[in-house]
Structure formats: structure tokens, C-alpha cells
């Protein structure tokens, strides 16, 4: 099959336009691949889950019988170990879960470390 010479510039223009459209769409148009969309969705859902569960962790910590003593001990620990303290104490283990969530423990430690105003 022979393509007429008049169609070649139009075909190359269409190819160039498609490439330019793809470049503009992915850089400025907000287009994303499926893997990027899934990664973003996973990140957002994890952030929302931690934001919802960390107040439960704080409440569990504050409702224990020796909360004041535990808080004093918590404040003595360095900030990068406070999440581990919360996880080991069991306050970051949510109902229905068998192990503590590290992200919830870190958020809980951050919330407990902030003085009330």
C-alpha cells in the first residue's frame, strides 16, 4: 500500500502533536500513571488512618492507672525512642490487631510530647 505524498506531512504532524500532547499532559496537565496514582492513594490512606488512630492511642495511654508515672518516664526518653516506648507499652496496638502500628506509635508519641496550652 502506497501512502499519497500529501498525507505524509499530516501524518507526521499528528505523530508530533500526540507526542507534544503526552509531554504536556504528564508535566503540566496532571496526568499520572496507574502506579503513581496507586502510590499516592496508599500514602493518603495511611496518613488518614494514622490521623484517625493516634487519638485512640493517646486516650489509651492517658486512661491507664499509672498514666502520670508513665508520662514522666516517657518524657525522659529521647524523642527518637519515644515511638518505640509507646509501641512496647501496647498503646499503639489497636483493637483487632495483634501488633502495634509503628506510624501510629510515632504520631501518638508526638501528640503526647506536645504540652497542653
Tab-separated table of N, CA, C and O in Angstrom:
chain	number	residue	atom	x	y	z
A	1	UNK	N	0.831	-1.160	0.000
A	1	UNK	CA	0.000	0.000	0.000
A	1	UNK	C	0.885	1.236	0.000
A	1	UNK	O	1.801	1.355	0.809
A	2	UNK	N	0.602	2.136	-0.857
A	2	UNK	CA	1.394	3.346	-1.018
A	2	UNK	C	0.615	4.524	-0.448
A	2	UNK	O	-0.544	4.728	-0.763
A	3	UNK	N	1.252	5.290	0.414
A	3	UNK	CA	0.617	6.454	1.029
A	3	UNK	C	0.850	7.654	0.118
A	3	UNK	O	1.984	7.910	-0.302
A	4	UNK	N	-0.204	8.393	-0.171
A	4	UNK	CA	-0.018	9.575	-1.016
A	4	UNK	C	0.904	10.593	-0.341
A	4	UNK	O	0.908	10.756	0.880
A	5	UNK	N	1.683	11.291	-1.125
A	5	UNK	CA	2.653	12.260	-0.624
A	5	UNK	C	1.988	13.393	0.138
A	5	UNK	O	2.580	13.967	1.054
A	6	UNK	N	0.743	13.703	-0.182
A	6	UNK	CA	0.051	14.789	0.513
A	6	UNK	C	-0.272	14.438	1.968
A	6	UNK	O	-0.477	15.317	2.803
A	7	UNK	N	-0.367	13.157	2.302
A	7	UNK	CA	-0.726	12.739	3.665
A	7	UNK	C	0.473	12.636	4.608
A	7	UNK	O	0.301	12.628	5.827
A	8	UNK	N	1.688	12.549	4.066
A	8	UNK	CA	2.867	12.391	4.916
A	8	UNK	C	3.051	13.563	5.892
A	8	UNK	O	3.286	13.341	7.080
A	9	UNK	N	2.948	14.826	5.457
A	9	UNK	CA	3.096	15.913	6.446
A	9	UNK	C	2.006	15.877	7.509
A	9	UNK	O	2.267	16.145	8.693
A	10	UNK	N	0.799	15.525	7.116
A	10	UNK	CA	-0.288	15.451	8.090
A	10	UNK	C	-0.049	14.316	9.086
A	10	UNK	O	-0.306	14.460	10.289
A	11	UNK	N	0.440	13.193	8.609
A	11	UNK	CA	0.719	12.057	9.497
A	11	UNK	C	1.834	12.404	10.476
A	11	UNK	O	1.733	12.111	11.677
A	12	UNK	N	2.906	13.037	9.992
A	12	UNK	CA	3.991	13.425	10.887
A	12	UNK	C	3.536	14.508	11.866
A	12	UNK	O	3.959	14.533	13.020
A	13	UNK	N	2.667	15.378	11.419
A	13	UNK	CA	2.097	16.389	12.311
A	13	UNK	C	1.267	15.759	13.420
A	13	UNK	O	1.301	16.189	14.577
A	14	UNK	N	0.506	14.729	13.061
A	14	UNK	CA	-0.306	14.026	14.055
A	14	UNK	C	0.580	13.303	15.071
A	14	UNK	O	0.306	13.327	16.276
A	15	UNK	N	1.656	12.680	14.584
A	15	UNK	CA	2.583	11.989	15.485
A	15	UNK	C	3.246	12.999	16.428
A	15	UNK	O	3.324	12.794	17.639
A	16	UNK	N	3.730	14.112	15.851
A	16	UNK	CA	4.359	15.145	16.673
A	16	UNK	C	3.386	15.757	17.669
A	16	UNK	O	3.742	16.035	18.818
A	17	UNK	N	2.150	15.967	17.238
A	17	UNK	CA	1.131	16.516	18.136
A	17	UNK	C	0.815	15.567	19.267
A	17	UNK	O	0.612	15.995	20.408
A	18	UNK	N	0.752	14.269	18.973
A	18	UNK	CA	0.480	13.278	20.015
A	18	UNK	C	1.602	13.246	21.047
A	18	UNK	O	1.351	13.166	22.265
A	19	UNK	N	2.839	13.329	20.559
A	19	UNK	CA	3.985	13.342	21.482
A	19	UNK	C	3.960	14.604	22.334
A	19	UNK	O	4.143	14.552	23.555
A	20	UNK	N	3.715	15.755	21.697
A	20	UNK	CA	3.658	17.012	22.443
A	20	UNK	C	2.515	17.000	23.465
A	20	UNK	O	2.667	17.463	24.599
A	21	UNK	N	1.375	16.440	23.079
A	21	UNK	CA	0.235	16.357	23.991
A	21	UNK	C	0.558	15.477	25.196
A	21	UNK	O	0.220	15.810	26.336
A	22	UNK	N	1.250	14.356	24.957
A	22	UNK	CA	1.616	13.470	26.060
A	22	UNK	C	2.599	14.160	27.008
A	22	UNK	O	2.463	14.074	28.237
A	23	UNK	N	3.567	14.863	26.441
A	23	UNK	CA	4.549	15.555	27.281
A	23	UNK	C	3.865	16.636	28.118
A	23	UNK	O	4.081	16.731	29.329
A	24	UNK	N	3.046	17.434	27.485
A	24	UNK	CA	2.329	18.480	28.223
A	24	UNK	C	1.367	17.897	29.255
A	24	UNK	O	1.243	18.416	30.362
A	25	UNK	N	0.703	16.818	28.904
A	25	UNK	CA	-0.253	16.206	29.828
A	25	UNK	C	0.404	15.661	31.081
A	25	UNK	O	-0.104	15.841	32.189
A	26	UNK	N	1.562	14.999	30.922
A	26	UNK	CA	2.233	14.410	32.086
A	26	UNK	C	3.021	15.432	32.894
A	26	UNK	O	3.231	15.247	34.083
A	27	UNK	N	3.455	16.539	32.261
A	27	UNK	CA	4.218	17.516	33.032
A	27	UNK	C	3.322	18.570	33.660
A	27	UNK	O	3.462	18.882	34.840
A	28	UNK	N	2.397	19.148	32.893
A	28	UNK	CA	1.583	20.247	33.402
A	28	UNK	C	0.115	19.887	33.553
A	28	UNK	O	-0.610	20.544	34.297
A	29	UNK	N	-0.330	18.869	32.867
A	29	UNK	CA	-1.755	18.557	32.849
A	29	UNK	C	-2.244	17.729	34.016
A	29	UNK	O	-3.441	17.522	34.184
A	30	UNK	N	-1.332	17.220	34.845
A	30	UNK	CA	-1.753	16.441	35.999
A	30	UNK	C	-2.005	14.970	35.696
A	30	UNK	O	-2.522	14.250	36.542
A	31	UNK	N	-1.639	14.526	34.514
A	31	UNK	CA	-1.803	13.110	34.201
A	31	UNK	C	-0.784	12.312	34.997
A	31	UNK	O	0.331	12.744	35.242
A	32	UNK	N	-1.174	11.129	35.447
A	32	UNK	CA	-0.269	10.242	36.167
A	32	UNK	C	-0.478	8.817	35.682
A	32	UNK	O	-1.531	8.479	35.158
A	33	UNK	N	0.527	8.004	35.908
A	33	UNK	CA	0.396	6.593	35.564
A	33	UNK	C	-0.388	5.876	36.657
A	33	UNK	O	-0.589	6.419	37.753
A	34	UNK	N	-0.779	4.666	36.385
A	34	UNK	CA	-1.553	3.906	37.362
A	34	UNK	C	-0.738	3.652	38.627
A	34	UNK	O	-1.248	3.770	39.742
A	35	UNK	N	0.547	3.346	38.475
A	35	UNK	CA	1.370	3.061	39.652
A	35	UNK	C	1.538	4.313	40.521
A	35	UNK	O	1.532	4.221	41.752
A	36	UNK	N	1.661	5.476	39.904
A	36	UNK	CA	1.760	6.715	40.672
A	36	UNK	C	0.460	7.003	41.411
A	36	UNK	O	0.472	7.411	42.581
A	37	UNK	N	-0.653	6.787	40.742
A	37	UNK	CA	-1.949	7.011	41.382
A	37	UNK	C	-2.146	6.059	42.559
A	37	UNK	O	-2.635	6.462	43.618
A	38	UNK	N	-1.746	4.810	42.390
A	38	UNK	CA	-1.879	3.836	43.483
A	38	UNK	C	-0.964	4.192	44.645
A	38	UNK	O	-1.351	4.085	45.805
A	39	UNK	N	0.257	4.633	44.361
A	39	UNK	CA	1.186	5.030	45.418
A	39	UNK	C	0.642	6.235	46.179
A	39	UNK	O	0.671	6.265	47.409
A	40	UNK	N	0.122	7.224	45.461
A	40	UNK	CA	-0.461	8.400	46.109
A	40	UNK	C	-1.667	8.029	46.964
A	40	UNK	O	-1.832	8.537	48.071
A	41	UNK	N	-2.509	7.141	46.449
A	41	UNK	CA	-3.688	6.711	47.203
A	41	UNK	C	-3.281	5.957	48.470
A	41	UNK	O	-3.872	6.151	49.539
A	42	UNK	N	-2.253	5.122	48.368
A	42	UNK	CA	-1.771	4.378	49.528
A	42	UNK	C	-1.213	5.335	50.582
A	42	UNK	O	-1.493	5.192	51.779
A	43	UNK	N	-0.467	6.327	50.147
A	43	UNK	CA	0.097	7.308	51.074
A	43	UNK	C	-1.004	8.101	51.772
A	43	UNK	O	-0.961	8.303	52.988
A	44	UNK	N	-1.988	8.541	51.009
A	44	UNK	CA	-3.084	9.314	51.597
A	44	UNK	C	-3.906	8.480	52.576
A	44	UNK	O	-4.325	8.977	53.622
A	45	UNK	N	-4.141	7.220	52.233
A	45	UNK	CA	-4.941	6.388	53.132
A	45	UNK	C	-4.178	6.079	54.417
A	45	UNK	O	-4.769	6.069	55.506
A	46	UNK	N	-2.873	5.876	54.311
A	46	UNK	CA	-2.070	5.636	55.508
A	46	UNK	C	-2.057	6.870	56.401
A	46	UNK	O	-2.196	6.760	57.623
A	47	UNK	N	-1.920	8.040	55.794
A	47	UNK	CA	-1.931	9.287	56.558
A	47	UNK	C	-3.260	9.482	57.272
A	47	UNK	O	-3.300	9.860	58.453
A	48	UNK	N	-4.348	9.204	56.572
A	48	UNK	CA	-5.676	9.353	57.176
A	48	UNK	C	-5.879	8.338	58.296
A	48	UNK	O	-6.467	8.665	59.342
A	49	UNK	N	-5.396	7.130	58.099
A	49	UNK	CA	-5.540	6.090	59.122
A	49	UNK	C	-4.762	6.448	60.382
A	49	UNK	O	-5.274	6.322	61.495
A	50	UNK	N	-3.545	6.931	60.215
A	50	UNK	CA	-2.737	7.331	61.367
A	50	UNK	C	-3.386	8.499	62.092
A	50	UNK	O	-3.441	8.532	63.332
A	51	UNK	N	-3.923	9.453	61.330
A	51	UNK	CA	-4.596	10.607	61.954
A	51	UNK	C	-5.832	10.174	62.730
A	51	UNK	O	-6.167	10.771	63.755
A	52	UNK	N	-6.503	9.134	62.266
A	52	UNK	CA	-7.708	8.660	62.960
A	52	UNK	C	-7.369	7.796	64.176
A	52	UNK	O	-8.105	7.822	65.170
A	53	UNK	N	-6.278	7.053	64.110
A	53	UNK	CA	-5.963	6.118	65.189
A	53	UNK	C	-5.081	6.702	66.289
A	53	UNK	O	-5.100	6.210	67.423
A	54	UNK	N	-4.312	7.729	65.992
A	54	UNK	CA	-3.414	8.265	67.029
A	54	UNK	C	-4.166	8.845	68.231
A	54	UNK	O	-3.690	8.684	69.369
A	55	UNK	N	-5.341	9.488	68.068
A	55	UNK	CA	-6.062	9.924	69.274
A	55	UNK	C	-6.515	8.754	70.157
A	55	UNK	O	-6.593	8.890	71.387
A	56	UNK	N	-6.785	7.613	69.556
A	56	UNK	CA	-7.153	6.429	70.339
A	56	UNK	C	-5.955	5.986	71.173
A	56	UNK	O	-6.099	5.643	72.355
A	57	UNK	N	-4.781	6.019	70.557
A	57	UNK	CA	-3.551	5.656	71.265
A	57	UNK	C	-3.314	6.604	72.443
A	57	UNK	O	-2.999	6.164	73.551
A	58	UNK	N	-3.484	7.882	72.213
A	58	UNK	CA	-3.299	8.879	73.279
A	58	UNK	C	-4.298	8.629	74.413
A	58	UNK	O	-3.934	8.666	75.595
A	59	UNK	N	-5.541	8.352	74.055
A	59	UNK	CA	-6.568	8.096	75.067
A	59	UNK	C	-6.240	6.836	75.869
A	59	UNK	O	-6.395	6.817	77.095
A	60	UNK	N	-5.763	5.787	75.195
A	60	UNK	CA	-5.386	4.556	75.898
A	60	UNK	C	-4.246	4.828	76.872
A	60	UNK	O	-4.231	4.307	77.989
A	61	UNK	N	-3.289	5.648	76.445
A	61	UNK	CA	-2.166	5.986	77.318
A	61	UNK	C	-2.646	6.760	78.541
A	61	UNK	O	-2.257	6.469	79.672
A	62	UNK	N	-3.512	7.745	78.318
A	62	UNK	CA	-3.956	8.609	79.406
A	62	UNK	C	-4.933	7.921	80.355
A	62	UNK	O	-5.093	8.353	81.493
A	63	UNK	N	-5.586	6.843	79.933
A	63	UNK	CA	-6.579	6.172	80.764
A	63	UNK	C	-5.996	5.044	81.601
A	63	UNK	O	-6.721	4.436	82.377
A	64	UNK	N	-4.730	4.785	81.480
A	64	UNK	CA	-4.144	3.726	82.294
A	64	UNK	C	-4.025	4.197	83.742
A	64	UNK	O	-4.033	5.394	84.030
A	65	UNK	N	-3.904	3.255	84.631
A	65	UNK	CA	-3.889	3.582	86.059
A	65	UNK	C	-2.685	4.434	86.456
A	65	UNK	O	-2.795	5.337	87.280
A	66	UNK	N	-1.536	4.164	85.890
A	66	UNK	CA	-0.312	4.893	86.258
A	66	UNK	C	0.120	5.836	85.134
A	66	UNK	O	1.305	5.935	84.818
A	67	UNK	N	-0.804	6.561	84.577
A	67	UNK	CA	-0.521	7.427	83.428
A	67	UNK	C	0.486	8.518	83.767
A	67	UNK	O	1.359	8.829	82.956
A	68	UNK	N	0.391	9.090	84.938
A	68	UNK	CA	1.307	10.175	85.313
A	68	UNK	C	2.742	9.679	85.392
A	68	UNK	O	3.659	10.321	84.877
A	69	UNK	N	2.944	8.513	86.029
A	69	UNK	CA	4.286	7.951	86.133
A	69	UNK	C	4.824	7.570	84.757
A	69	UNK	O	5.996	7.793	84.453
A	70	UNK	N	3.963	6.989	83.929
A	70	UNK	CA	4.381	6.604	82.579
A	70	UNK	C	4.744	7.834	81.744
A	70	UNK	O	5.681	7.809	80.955
A	71	UNK	N	4.009	8.926	81.931
A	71	UNK	CA	4.291	10.150	81.185
A	71	UNK	C	5.634	10.740	81.611
A	71	UNK	O	6.395	11.227	80.763
A	72	UNK	N	5.945	10.678	82.889
A	72	UNK	CA	7.242	11.153	83.369
A	72	UNK	C	8.357	10.309	82.751
A	72	UNK	O	9.370	10.842	82.277
A	73	UNK	N	8.165	9.001	82.746
A	73	UNK	CA	9.150	8.105	82.144
A	73	UNK	C	9.257	8.353	80.637
A	73	UNK	O	10.349	8.349	80.070
A	74	UNK	N	8.130	8.594	80.011
A	74	UNK	CA	8.084	8.870	78.566
A	74	UNK	C	8.890	10.125	78.236
A	74	UNK	O	9.621	10.166	77.253
A	75	UNK	N	8.746	11.164	79.044
A	75	UNK	CA	9.431	12.437	78.786
A	75	UNK	C	10.944	12.323	78.981
A	75	UNK	O	11.695	13.118	78.429
A	76	UNK	N	11.407	11.336	79.770
A	76	UNK	CA	12.838	11.147	79.987
A	76	UNK	C	13.520	10.523	78.771
A	76	UNK	O	14.721	10.677	78.603
A	77	UNK	N	12.761	9.847	77.936
A	77	UNK	CA	13.317	9.122	76.802
A	77	UNK	C	13.581	10.103	75.659
A	77	UNK	O	12.846	11.066	75.468
A	78	UNK	N	14.622	9.826	74.881
A	78	UNK	CA	14.918	10.683	73.727
A	78	UNK	C	13.777	10.599	72.708
A	78	UNK	O	13.070	9.600	72.621
A	79	UNK	N	13.613	11.659	71.956
A	79	UNK	CA	12.452	11.771	71.061
A	79	UNK	C	12.407	10.672	70.012
A	79	UNK	O	11.331	10.262	69.597
A	80	UNK	N	13.546	10.184	69.550
A	80	UNK	CA	13.515	9.151	68.526
A	80	UNK	C	13.221	7.768	69.092
A	80	UNK	O	12.972	6.840	68.347
A	81	UNK	N	13.210	7.621	70.406
A	81	UNK	CA	12.875	6.344	71.030
A	81	UNK	C	11.478	6.342	71.643
A	81	UNK	O	11.003	5.308	72.100
A	82	UNK	N	10.822	7.485	71.640
A	82	UNK	CA	9.506	7.568	72.264
A	82	UNK	C	8.470	6.728	71.522
A	82	UNK	O	7.587	6.141	72.156
A	83	UNK	N	8.560	6.648	70.202
A	83	UNK	CA	7.638	5.804	69.438
A	83	UNK	C	7.767	4.340	69.831
A	83	UNK	O	6.767	3.621	69.950
A	84	UNK	N	9.006	3.892	70.048
A	84	UNK	CA	9.230	2.515	70.485
A	84	UNK	C	8.657	2.281	71.883
A	84	UNK	O	8.115	1.211	72.168
A	85	UNK	N	8.774	3.269	72.748
A	85	UNK	CA	8.213	3.172	74.100
A	85	UNK	C	6.697	2.988	74.033
A	85	UNK	O	6.133	2.153	74.735
A	86	UNK	N	6.050	3.773	73.169
A	86	UNK	CA	4.593	3.668	73.006
A	86	UNK	C	4.223	2.309	72.428
A	86	UNK	O	3.268	1.659	72.874
A	87	UNK	N	4.967	1.848	71.431
A	87	UNK	CA	4.677	0.550	70.812
A	87	UNK	C	4.856	-0.590	71.812
A	87	UNK	O	4.023	-1.494	71.897
A	88	UNK	N	5.945	-0.551	72.573
A	88	UNK	CA	6.210	-1.607	73.560
A	88	UNK	C	5.194	-1.590	74.689
A	88	UNK	O	4.881	-2.629	75.263
A	89	UNK	N	4.661	-0.413	75.004
A	89	UNK	CA	3.647	-0.310	76.054
A	89	UNK	C	2.296	-0.859	75.628
A	89	UNK	O	1.415	-1.059	76.458
A	90	UNK	N	2.118	-1.084	74.337
A	90	UNK	CA	0.873	-1.656	73.834
A	90	UNK	C	-0.200	-0.642	73.500
A	90	UNK	O	-1.292	-1.009	73.084
A	91	UNK	N	0.098	0.641	73.653
A	91	UNK	CA	-0.920	1.659	73.408
A	91	UNK	C	-1.185	1.863	71.920
A	91	UNK	O	-2.235	2.357	71.547
A	92	UNK	N	-0.233	1.496	71.067
A	92	UNK	CA	-0.396	1.647	69.613
A	92	UNK	C	-0.960	0.384	68.971
A	92	UNK	O	-1.070	0.317	67.759
A	93	UNK	N	-1.308	-0.610	69.784
A	93	UNK	CA	-1.940	-1.820	69.263
A	93	UNK	C	-3.449	-1.599	69.285
A	93	UNK	O	-4.049	-1.466	70.342
A	94	UNK	N	-4.021	-1.526	68.127
A	94	UNK	CA	-5.441	-1.205	68.000
A	94	UNK	C	-6.294	-2.461	68.180
A	94	UNK	O	-5.814	-3.577	67.954
A	95	UNK	N	-7.537	-2.298	68.577
A	95	UNK	CA	-8.428	-3.448	68.726
A	95	UNK	C	-8.517	-4.220	67.407
A	95	UNK	O	-8.636	-3.625	66.335
A	96	UNK	N	-8.399	-5.507	67.509
A	96	UNK	CA	-8.443	-6.368	66.334
A	96	UNK	C	-7.081	-6.602	65.705
A	96	UNK	O	-6.953	-7.359	64.764
A	97	UNK	N	-6.063	-5.956	66.228
A	97	UNK	CA	-4.710	-6.102	65.705
A	97	UNK	C	-3.858	-6.836	66.719
A	97	UNK	O	-4.072	-6.720	67.921
A	98	UNK	N	-2.883	-7.580	66.245
A	98	UNK	CA	-2.033	-8.336	67.163
A	98	UNK	C	-0.704	-7.648	67.423
A	98	UNK	O	0.029	-8.047	68.325
A	99	UNK	N	-0.379	-6.631	66.650
A	99	UNK	CA	0.892	-5.945	66.837
A	99	UNK	C	0.697	-4.433	66.726
A	99	UNK	O	-0.247	-3.963	66.097
A	100	UNK	N	1.600	-3.666	67.335
A	100	UNK	CA	1.470	-2.211	67.276
A	100	UNK	C	1.817	-1.670	65.889
A	100	UNK	O	2.605	-2.267	65.165
A	101	UNK	N	1.215	-0.566	65.549
A	101	UNK	CA	1.500	0.113	64.283
A	101	UNK	C	2.562	1.168	64.557
A	101	UNK	O	2.366	2.045	65.394
A	102	UNK	N	3.688	1.085	63.863
A	102	UNK	CA	4.806	1.998	64.118
A	102	UNK	C	4.439	3.445	63.810
A	102	UNK	O	4.832	4.357	64.541
A	103	UNK	N	3.688	3.680	62.743
A	103	UNK	CA	3.311	5.048	62.390
A	103	UNK	C	2.359	5.646	63.427
A	103	UNK	O	2.471	6.819	63.775
A	104	UNK	N	1.435	4.826	63.916
A	104	UNK	CA	0.517	5.291	64.960
A	104	UNK	C	1.297	5.577	66.239
A	104	UNK	O	1.038	6.570	66.924
A	105	UNK	N	2.273	4.739	66.553
A	105	UNK	CA	3.087	4.949	67.755
A	105	UNK	C	3.857	6.261	67.673
A	105	UNK	O	3.931	7.012	68.644
A	106	UNK	N	4.423	6.566	66.493
A	106	UNK	CA	5.164	7.821	66.329
A	106	UNK	C	4.238	9.024	66.455
A	106	UNK	O	4.582	10.018	67.106
A	107	UNK	N	3.062	8.944	65.840
A	107	UNK	CA	2.102	10.049	65.928
A	107	UNK	C	1.595	10.210	67.354
A	107	UNK	O	1.402	11.335	67.834
A	108	UNK	N	1.387	9.113	68.040
A	108	UNK	CA	0.940	9.147	69.435
A	108	UNK	C	2.022	9.772	70.317
A	108	UNK	O	1.722	10.611	71.173
A	109	UNK	N	3.271	9.389	70.087
A	109	UNK	CA	4.374	9.954	70.860
A	109	UNK	C	4.489	11.456	70.619
A	109	UNK	O	4.724	12.228	71.548
A	110	UNK	N	4.293	11.862	69.374
A	110	UNK	CA	4.347	13.299	69.059
A	110	UNK	C	3.224	14.035	69.756
A	110	UNK	O	3.416	15.139	70.275
A	111	UNK	N	2.038	13.441	69.797
A	111	UNK	CA	0.907	14.091	70.452
A	111	UNK	C	1.095	14.154	71.969
A	111	UNK	O	0.734	15.137	72.603
A	112	UNK	N	1.682	13.127	72.550
A	112	UNK	CA	1.916	13.126	73.988
A	112	UNK	C	3.044	14.063	74.379
A	112	UNK	O	3.050	14.590	75.494
A	113	UNK	N	3.963	14.296	73.479
A	113	UNK	CA	5.099	15.172	73.758
A	113	UNK	C	4.769	16.634	73.681
A	113	UNK	O	5.531	17.475	74.149
A	114	UNK	N	3.624	16.988	73.105
A	114	UNK	CA	3.221	18.376	72.972
A	114	UNK	C	2.540	18.818	74.261
A	114	UNK	O	1.560	18.206	74.678
A	115	UNK	N	3.037	19.874	74.899
A	115	UNK	CA	2.383	20.327	76.140
A	115	UNK	C	1.019	20.946	75.842
A	115	UNK	O	0.817	21.578	74.813
A	116	UNK	N	0.087	20.730	76.758
A	116	UNK	CA	-1.265	21.303	76.604
A	116	UNK	C	-1.204	22.799	76.884
A	116	UNK	O	-0.522	23.245	77.785
A	117	UNK	N	-1.963	23.554	76.108
A	117	UNK	CA	-1.947	25.008	76.310
A	117	UNK	C	-3.190	25.469	77.053
A	117	UNK	O	-4.165	24.833	77.151
